[in-house]
Short mmCIF file of C-alpha atoms and ligand atoms in Angstrom, two decimals:
data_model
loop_
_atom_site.label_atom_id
_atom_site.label_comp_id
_atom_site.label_asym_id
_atom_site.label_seq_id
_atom_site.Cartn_x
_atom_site.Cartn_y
_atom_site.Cartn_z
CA UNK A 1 162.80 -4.59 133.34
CA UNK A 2 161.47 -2.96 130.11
CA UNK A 3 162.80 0.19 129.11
CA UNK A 4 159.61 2.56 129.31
CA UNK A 5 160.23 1.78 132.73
CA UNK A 6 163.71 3.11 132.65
CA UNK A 7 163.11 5.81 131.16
CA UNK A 8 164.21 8.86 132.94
CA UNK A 9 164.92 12.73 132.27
CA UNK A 10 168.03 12.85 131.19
CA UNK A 11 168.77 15.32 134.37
CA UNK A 12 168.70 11.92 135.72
CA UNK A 13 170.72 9.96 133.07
CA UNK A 14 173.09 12.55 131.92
CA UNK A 15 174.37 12.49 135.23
CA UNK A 16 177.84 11.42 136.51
CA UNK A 17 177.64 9.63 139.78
CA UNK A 18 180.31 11.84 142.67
CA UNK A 19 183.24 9.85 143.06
CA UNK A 20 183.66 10.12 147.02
CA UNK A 21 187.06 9.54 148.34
CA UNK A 22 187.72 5.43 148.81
CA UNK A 23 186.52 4.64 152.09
CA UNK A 24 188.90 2.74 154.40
CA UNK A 25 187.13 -0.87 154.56
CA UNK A 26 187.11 -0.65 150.63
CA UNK A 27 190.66 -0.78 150.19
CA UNK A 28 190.76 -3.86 153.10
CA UNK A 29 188.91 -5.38 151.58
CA UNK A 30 189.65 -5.06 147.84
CA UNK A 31 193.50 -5.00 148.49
CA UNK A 32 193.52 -7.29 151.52
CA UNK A 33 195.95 -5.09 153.48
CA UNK A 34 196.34 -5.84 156.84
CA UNK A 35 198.48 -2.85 158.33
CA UNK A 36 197.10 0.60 159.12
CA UNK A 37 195.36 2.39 156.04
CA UNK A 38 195.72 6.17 155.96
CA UNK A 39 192.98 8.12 154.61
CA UNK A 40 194.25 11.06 152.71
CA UNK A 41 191.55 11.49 150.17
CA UNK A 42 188.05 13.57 151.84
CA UNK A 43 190.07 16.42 153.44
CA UNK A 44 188.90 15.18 157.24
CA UNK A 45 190.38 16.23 160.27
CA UNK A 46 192.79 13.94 160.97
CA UNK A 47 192.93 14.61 165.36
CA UNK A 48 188.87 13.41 164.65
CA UNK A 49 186.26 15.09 165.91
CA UNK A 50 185.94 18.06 168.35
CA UNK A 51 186.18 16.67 171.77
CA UNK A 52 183.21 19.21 173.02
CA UNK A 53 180.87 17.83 169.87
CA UNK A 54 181.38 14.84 171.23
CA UNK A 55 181.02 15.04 174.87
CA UNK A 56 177.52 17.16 174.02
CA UNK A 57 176.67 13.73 171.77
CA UNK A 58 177.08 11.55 174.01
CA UNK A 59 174.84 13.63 177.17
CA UNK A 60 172.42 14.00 173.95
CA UNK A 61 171.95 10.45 173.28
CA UNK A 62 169.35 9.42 175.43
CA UNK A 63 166.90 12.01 173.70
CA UNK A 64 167.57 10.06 170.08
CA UNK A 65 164.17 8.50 169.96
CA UNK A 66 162.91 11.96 169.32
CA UNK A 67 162.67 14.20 165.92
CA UNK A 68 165.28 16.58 165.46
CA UNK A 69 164.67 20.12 166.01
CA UNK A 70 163.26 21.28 162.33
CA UNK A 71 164.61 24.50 162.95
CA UNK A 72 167.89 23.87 163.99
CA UNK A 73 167.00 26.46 167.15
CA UNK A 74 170.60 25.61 169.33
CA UNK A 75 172.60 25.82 166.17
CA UNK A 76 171.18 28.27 164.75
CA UNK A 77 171.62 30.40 167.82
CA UNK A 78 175.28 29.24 168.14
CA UNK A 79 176.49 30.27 164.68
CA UNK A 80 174.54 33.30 164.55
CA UNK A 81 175.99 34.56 168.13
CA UNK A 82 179.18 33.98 166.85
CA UNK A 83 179.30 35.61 163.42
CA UNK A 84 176.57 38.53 164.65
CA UNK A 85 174.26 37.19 161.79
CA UNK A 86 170.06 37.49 162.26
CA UNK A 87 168.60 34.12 162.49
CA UNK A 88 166.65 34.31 159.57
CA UNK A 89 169.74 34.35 157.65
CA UNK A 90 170.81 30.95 158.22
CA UNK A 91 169.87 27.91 156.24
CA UNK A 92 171.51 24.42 157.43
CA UNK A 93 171.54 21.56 155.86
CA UNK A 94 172.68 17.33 155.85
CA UNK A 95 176.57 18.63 154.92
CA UNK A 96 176.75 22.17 152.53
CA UNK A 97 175.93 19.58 150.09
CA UNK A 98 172.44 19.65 150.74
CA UNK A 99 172.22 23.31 150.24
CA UNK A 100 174.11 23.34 146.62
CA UNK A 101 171.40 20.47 146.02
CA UNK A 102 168.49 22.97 147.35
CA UNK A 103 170.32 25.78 145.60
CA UNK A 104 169.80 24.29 142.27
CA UNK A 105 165.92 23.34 143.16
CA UNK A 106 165.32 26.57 143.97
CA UNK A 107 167.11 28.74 141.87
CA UNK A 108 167.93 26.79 138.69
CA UNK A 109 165.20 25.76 135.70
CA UNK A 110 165.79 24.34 131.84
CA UNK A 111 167.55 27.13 129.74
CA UNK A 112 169.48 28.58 132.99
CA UNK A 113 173.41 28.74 133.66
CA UNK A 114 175.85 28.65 136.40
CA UNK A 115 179.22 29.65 135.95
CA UNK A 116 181.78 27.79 137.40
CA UNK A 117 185.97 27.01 137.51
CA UNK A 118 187.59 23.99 135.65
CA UNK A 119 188.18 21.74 137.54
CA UNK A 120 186.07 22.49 140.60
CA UNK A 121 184.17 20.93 143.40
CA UNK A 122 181.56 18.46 140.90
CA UNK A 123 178.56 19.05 142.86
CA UNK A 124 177.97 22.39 141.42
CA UNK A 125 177.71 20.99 138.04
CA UNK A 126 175.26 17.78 139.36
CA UNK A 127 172.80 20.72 140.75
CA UNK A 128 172.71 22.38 137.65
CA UNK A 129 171.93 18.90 135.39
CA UNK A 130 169.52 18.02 138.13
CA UNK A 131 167.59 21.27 137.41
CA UNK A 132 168.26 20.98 133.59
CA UNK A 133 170.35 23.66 133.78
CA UNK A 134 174.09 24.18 131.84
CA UNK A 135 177.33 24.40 133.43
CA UNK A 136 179.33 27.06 131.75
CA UNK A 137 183.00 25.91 132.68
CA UNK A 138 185.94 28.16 132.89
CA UNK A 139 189.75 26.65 133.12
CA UNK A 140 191.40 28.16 135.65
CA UNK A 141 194.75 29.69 134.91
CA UNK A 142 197.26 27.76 133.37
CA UNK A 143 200.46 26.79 136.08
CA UNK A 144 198.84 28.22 139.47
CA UNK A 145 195.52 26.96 138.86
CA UNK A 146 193.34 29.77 140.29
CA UNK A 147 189.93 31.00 139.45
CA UNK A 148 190.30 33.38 136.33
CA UNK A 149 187.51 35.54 137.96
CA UNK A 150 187.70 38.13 134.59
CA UNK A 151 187.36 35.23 132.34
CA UNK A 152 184.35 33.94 134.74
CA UNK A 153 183.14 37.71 134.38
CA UNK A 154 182.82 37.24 130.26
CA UNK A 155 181.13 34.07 130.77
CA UNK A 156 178.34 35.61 133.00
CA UNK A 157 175.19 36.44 130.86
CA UNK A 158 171.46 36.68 131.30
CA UNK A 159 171.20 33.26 131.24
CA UNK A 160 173.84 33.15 134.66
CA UNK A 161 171.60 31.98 137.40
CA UNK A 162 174.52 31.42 140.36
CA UNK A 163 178.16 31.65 140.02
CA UNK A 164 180.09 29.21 142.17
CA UNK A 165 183.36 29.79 143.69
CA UNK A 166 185.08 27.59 145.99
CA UNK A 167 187.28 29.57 148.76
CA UNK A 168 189.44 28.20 149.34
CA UNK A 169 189.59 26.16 146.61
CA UNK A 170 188.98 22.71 146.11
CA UNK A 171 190.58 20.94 144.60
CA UNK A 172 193.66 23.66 144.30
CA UNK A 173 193.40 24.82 147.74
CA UNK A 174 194.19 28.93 145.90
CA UNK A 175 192.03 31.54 147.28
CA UNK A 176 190.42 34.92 145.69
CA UNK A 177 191.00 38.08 146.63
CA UNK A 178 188.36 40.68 147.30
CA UNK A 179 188.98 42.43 144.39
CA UNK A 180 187.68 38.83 142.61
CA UNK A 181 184.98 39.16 144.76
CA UNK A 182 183.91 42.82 143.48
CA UNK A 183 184.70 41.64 139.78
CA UNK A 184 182.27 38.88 140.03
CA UNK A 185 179.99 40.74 141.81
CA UNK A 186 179.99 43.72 138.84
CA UNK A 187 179.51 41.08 136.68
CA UNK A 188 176.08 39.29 137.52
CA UNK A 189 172.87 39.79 135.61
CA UNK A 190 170.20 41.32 138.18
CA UNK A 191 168.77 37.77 138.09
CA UNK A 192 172.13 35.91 139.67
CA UNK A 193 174.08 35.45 142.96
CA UNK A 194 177.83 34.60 144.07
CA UNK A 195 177.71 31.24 145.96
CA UNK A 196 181.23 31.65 147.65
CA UNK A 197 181.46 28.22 149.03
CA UNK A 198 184.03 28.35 152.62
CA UNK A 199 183.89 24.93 153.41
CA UNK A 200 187.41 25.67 154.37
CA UNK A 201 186.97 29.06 155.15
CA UNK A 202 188.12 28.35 159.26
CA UNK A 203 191.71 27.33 158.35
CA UNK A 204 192.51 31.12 156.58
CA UNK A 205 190.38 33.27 158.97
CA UNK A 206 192.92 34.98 160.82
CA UNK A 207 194.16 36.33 157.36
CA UNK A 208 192.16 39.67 156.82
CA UNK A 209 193.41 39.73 153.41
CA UNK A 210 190.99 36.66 152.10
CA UNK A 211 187.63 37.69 151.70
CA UNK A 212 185.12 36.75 154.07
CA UNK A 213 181.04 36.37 152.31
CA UNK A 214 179.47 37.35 155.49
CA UNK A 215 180.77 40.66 155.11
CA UNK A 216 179.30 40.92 151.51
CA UNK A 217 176.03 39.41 152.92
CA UNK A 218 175.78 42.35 155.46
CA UNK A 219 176.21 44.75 152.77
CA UNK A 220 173.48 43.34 150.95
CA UNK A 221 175.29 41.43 148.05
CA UNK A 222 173.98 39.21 146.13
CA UNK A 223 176.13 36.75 147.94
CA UNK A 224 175.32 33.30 149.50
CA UNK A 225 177.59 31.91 152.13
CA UNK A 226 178.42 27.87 152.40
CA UNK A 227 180.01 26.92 155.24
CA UNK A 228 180.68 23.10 157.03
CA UNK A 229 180.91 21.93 160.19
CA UNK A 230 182.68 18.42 157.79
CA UNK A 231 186.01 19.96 157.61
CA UNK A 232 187.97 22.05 160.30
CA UNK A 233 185.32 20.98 163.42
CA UNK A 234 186.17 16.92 162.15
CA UNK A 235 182.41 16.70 161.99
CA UNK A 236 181.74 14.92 158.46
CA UNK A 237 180.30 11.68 159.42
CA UNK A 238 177.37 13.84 160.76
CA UNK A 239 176.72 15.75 157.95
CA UNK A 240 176.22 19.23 158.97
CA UNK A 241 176.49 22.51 156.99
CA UNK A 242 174.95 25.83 156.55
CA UNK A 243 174.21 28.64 153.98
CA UNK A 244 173.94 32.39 154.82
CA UNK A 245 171.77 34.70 153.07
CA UNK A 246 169.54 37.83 153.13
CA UNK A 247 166.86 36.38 154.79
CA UNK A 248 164.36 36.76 151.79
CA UNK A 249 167.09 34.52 149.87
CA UNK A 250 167.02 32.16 152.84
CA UNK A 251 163.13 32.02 152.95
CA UNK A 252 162.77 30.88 149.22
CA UNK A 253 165.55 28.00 149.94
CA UNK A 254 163.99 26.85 152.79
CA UNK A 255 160.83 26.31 150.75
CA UNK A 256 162.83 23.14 148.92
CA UNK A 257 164.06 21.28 152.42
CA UNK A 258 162.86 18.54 154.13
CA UNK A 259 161.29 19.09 157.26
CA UNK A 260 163.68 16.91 159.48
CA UNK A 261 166.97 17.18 157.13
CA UNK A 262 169.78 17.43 159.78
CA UNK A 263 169.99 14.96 162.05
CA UNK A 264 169.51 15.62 165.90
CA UNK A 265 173.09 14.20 167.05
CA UNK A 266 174.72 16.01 164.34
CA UNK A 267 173.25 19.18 165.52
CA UNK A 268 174.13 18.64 168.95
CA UNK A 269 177.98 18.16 167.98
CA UNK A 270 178.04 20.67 165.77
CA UNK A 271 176.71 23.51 168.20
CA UNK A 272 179.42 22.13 170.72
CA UNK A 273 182.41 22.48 168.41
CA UNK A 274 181.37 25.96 166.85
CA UNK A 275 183.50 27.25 170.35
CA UNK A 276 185.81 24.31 170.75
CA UNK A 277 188.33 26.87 170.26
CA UNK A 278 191.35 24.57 171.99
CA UNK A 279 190.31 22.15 169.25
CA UNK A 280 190.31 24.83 165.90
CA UNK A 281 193.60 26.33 167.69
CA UNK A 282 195.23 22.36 167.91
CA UNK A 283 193.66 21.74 164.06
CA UNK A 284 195.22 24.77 162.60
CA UNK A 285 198.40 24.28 164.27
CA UNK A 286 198.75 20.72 163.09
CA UNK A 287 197.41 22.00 159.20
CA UNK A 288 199.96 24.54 158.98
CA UNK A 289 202.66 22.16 160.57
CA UNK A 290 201.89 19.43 158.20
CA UNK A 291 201.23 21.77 154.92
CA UNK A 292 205.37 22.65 156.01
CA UNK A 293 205.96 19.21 156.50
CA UNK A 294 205.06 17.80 152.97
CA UNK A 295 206.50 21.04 151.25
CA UNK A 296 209.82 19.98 152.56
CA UNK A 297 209.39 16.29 151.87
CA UNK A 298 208.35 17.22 147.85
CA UNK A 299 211.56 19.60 147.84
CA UNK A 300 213.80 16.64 148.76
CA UNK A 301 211.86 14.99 146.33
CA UNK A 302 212.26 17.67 143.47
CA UNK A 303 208.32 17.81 142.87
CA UNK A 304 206.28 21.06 142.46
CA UNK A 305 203.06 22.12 144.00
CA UNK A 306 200.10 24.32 144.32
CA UNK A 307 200.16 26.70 146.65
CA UNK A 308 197.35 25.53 149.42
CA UNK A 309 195.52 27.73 152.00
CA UNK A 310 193.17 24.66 152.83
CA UNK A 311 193.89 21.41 154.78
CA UNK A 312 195.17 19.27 151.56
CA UNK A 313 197.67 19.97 148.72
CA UNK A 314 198.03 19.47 145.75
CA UNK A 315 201.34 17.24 144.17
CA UNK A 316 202.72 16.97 140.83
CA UNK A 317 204.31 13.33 140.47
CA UNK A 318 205.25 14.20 137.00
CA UNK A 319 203.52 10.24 136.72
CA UNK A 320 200.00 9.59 135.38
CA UNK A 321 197.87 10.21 138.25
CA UNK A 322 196.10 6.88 138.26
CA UNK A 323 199.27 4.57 138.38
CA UNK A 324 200.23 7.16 141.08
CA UNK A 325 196.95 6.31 143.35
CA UNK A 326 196.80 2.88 142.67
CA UNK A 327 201.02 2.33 143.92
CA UNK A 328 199.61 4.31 147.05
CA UNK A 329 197.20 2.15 147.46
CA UNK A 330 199.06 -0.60 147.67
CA UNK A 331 200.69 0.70 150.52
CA UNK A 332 197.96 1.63 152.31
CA UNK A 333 197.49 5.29 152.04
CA UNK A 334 194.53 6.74 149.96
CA UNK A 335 194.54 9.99 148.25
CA UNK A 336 192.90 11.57 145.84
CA UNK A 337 193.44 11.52 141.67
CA UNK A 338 191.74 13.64 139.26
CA UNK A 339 193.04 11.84 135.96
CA UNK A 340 191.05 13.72 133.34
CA UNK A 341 191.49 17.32 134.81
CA UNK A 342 194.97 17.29 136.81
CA UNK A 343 196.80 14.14 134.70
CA UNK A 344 199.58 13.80 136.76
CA UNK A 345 198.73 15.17 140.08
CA UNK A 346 197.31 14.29 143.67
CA UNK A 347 195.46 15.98 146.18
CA UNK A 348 196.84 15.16 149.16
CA UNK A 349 194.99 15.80 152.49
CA UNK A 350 197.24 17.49 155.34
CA UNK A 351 197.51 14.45 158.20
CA UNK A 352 199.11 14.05 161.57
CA UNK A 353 203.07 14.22 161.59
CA UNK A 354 203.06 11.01 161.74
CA UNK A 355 200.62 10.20 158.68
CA UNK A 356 202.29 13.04 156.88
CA UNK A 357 205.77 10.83 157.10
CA UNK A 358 204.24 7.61 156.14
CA UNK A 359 202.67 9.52 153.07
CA UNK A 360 205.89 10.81 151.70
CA UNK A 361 208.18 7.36 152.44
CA UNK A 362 205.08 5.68 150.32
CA UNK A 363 205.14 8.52 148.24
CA UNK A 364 209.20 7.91 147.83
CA UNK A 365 209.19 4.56 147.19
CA UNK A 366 206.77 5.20 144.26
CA UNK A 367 208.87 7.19 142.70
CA UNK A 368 212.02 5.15 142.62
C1 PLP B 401 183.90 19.15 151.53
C2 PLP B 401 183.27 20.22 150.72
C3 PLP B 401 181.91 20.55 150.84
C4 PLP B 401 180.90 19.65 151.44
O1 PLP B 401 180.87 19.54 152.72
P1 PLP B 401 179.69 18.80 153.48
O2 PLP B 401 179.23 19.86 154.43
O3 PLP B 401 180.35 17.65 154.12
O4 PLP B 401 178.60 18.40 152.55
C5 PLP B 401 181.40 21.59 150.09
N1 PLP B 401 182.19 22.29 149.28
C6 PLP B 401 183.47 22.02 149.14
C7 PLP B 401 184.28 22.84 148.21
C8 PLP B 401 184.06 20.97 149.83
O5 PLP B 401 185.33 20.66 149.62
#
């Protein structure tokens, strides 16, 4: 075709396509492996999905022919009874994705910033260059990898439109305390908010030490909650998240979704799971089990790690990461690699006991 055609903004060209983790039929396919493939790369829940989101699904499906619910009402009645939120302070969206997408339409134009670790989650930065903003990237500190929040704090000017922090963190599973919190907080231009992002916010709730954004948000922060129903509640494939906001933040978001943007089955699993509470007990169990697990396995192994308060770690193979995934590959487990940030480590998401075991013999036999 001819290239006036082609030609785009470069919001559009200057962007670098999200590298999801391989999908299982992928490697099949491209490998030809016939035994079981382990997918340890998307930080899923690895028991599946909540049994009560599923049960609701499946009484739900004979109502499919018909729209979803705009509003969200059910969920939005769900979440808010159990977090004591006002309904107009809840935004959901097709996975938290959707609202860092509708974060940067609303928020972000041409000569704007958002502040943000290195690495971090990369859909921050694809918000911004949608909006023809800049990403303003600051390493995190050197050996633990955790957000430098006083180095973030120098970065922040008048230009600083939202400041993204992941937390936990992905892809170092490290949290920040709420003294972070305050520092970033006394650091934002009147024009800017925090977008703490708790996508795996469920699996360090019980710890009163790690700072919560709904209690910022009822204080009247500048704060903007993410949360997922992808990670902990084993809900991805639905593709169901939320944001939480004062509800004049939420009102000026909701001006940039689509009408119809979560889907009605996902809806109806995800209000189901919110109180599957043998479920979140059993997933937590298993994470912390399994984080135990892997440490010992990398001890016997001699190989450091990050510290992790999510439902993956993160390895050093003291081997270039890509040779790393690839070997793993071959024997049927996927992980994650981030080559140009973390050369010679993997994220590794927490299985079952039994995945966990077949991850470190793999892992093993790479080694030797
Ligand atoms: C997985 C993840 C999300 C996205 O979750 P979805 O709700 O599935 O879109 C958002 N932020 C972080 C940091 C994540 O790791």
């Amino acid at each position: 075709m001819n290239c006036e055609r082609l030609a785009v903004s470069n919001r559009i060209s200057n962007l670098i396509p999200y590298q999801p983790g391989k999908p299982i039929a992928d490697v099949k396919r491209e490998l030809g492996i016939v035994g079981e493939i382990i997918k340890l790369a998307s930080n899923e829940n690895p028991l599946g999905p909540s049994p009560l989101g599923i049960a609701a699904l499946q009484a739900a499906l004979p109502t499919l022919a018909l729209y979803p619910d705009g509003a969200c009402h059910a969920l939005r009645e769900a979440v808010t009874e159990k977090f004591g939120l006002s309904p107009d302070s809840l935004i959901f969206g097709n996975g938290s994705d959707e609202i860092i997408h509708l974060l940067g339409l609303t928020f972000l134009e041409p000569g704007d910033e958002i502040v943000v670790g290195d690495p971090t989650f990369v859909l921050y930065e694809t918000a911004a260059t949608l909006a023809g903003a800049k990403t303003v990237k600051v390493a995190l500190t050197a050996g633990d990898m955790r957000h430098d929040t006083a180095a973030m704090a120098a970065a922040c000017t008048e230009k600083t439109r939202l400041v993204f922090v992941a937390n936990p963190h992905n892809p170092t599973g490290s949290v920040i305390s709420k003294a972070d919190v305050e520092i970033l907080l006394a650091a934002l231009p009147p024009r800017a908010f925090l977008v703490l992002d708790e996508a795996y916010a469920e699996y360090v709730e019980d710890d009163p030490e790690v700072p919560r954004a709904l209690d910022w948000i009822k204080e009247n922060a500048p704060v903007i909650c993410l949360r997922t129903f992808s990670k902990l509640y084993g809900l991805a494939g639905f593709r169901v998240g939320y944001g939480v906001a004062a509800p004049e933040v939420i009102r000026l978001i909701n001006q940039a979704r689509s009408p119809f943007n979560v889907n009605l089955a996902g809806q109806v699993a995800a209000a189901a799971a919110l109180n599957d509470t043998e479920f979140i007990a059993r997933t937590k169990k298993n994470n912390d089990d399994g984080i135990a697990q892997l440490i010992a396995g990398f001890e016997i192994l001699g190989l450091s790690w990050l510290p992790t308060r999510a439902n993956f770690i993160v390895v050093n193979t003291g081997r270039p990461a890509k040779a790393m995934f690839d070997a793993l590959l071959k024997r049927g487990i996927i992980v994650r690699a981030f080559p140009n940030d973390l050369p010679t480590h993997l994220r590794v998401t927490i299985g079952t006991p039994e995945q966990n075991t077949r991850f470190l013999e793999a892992l093993t036999l790479c080694l030797t």
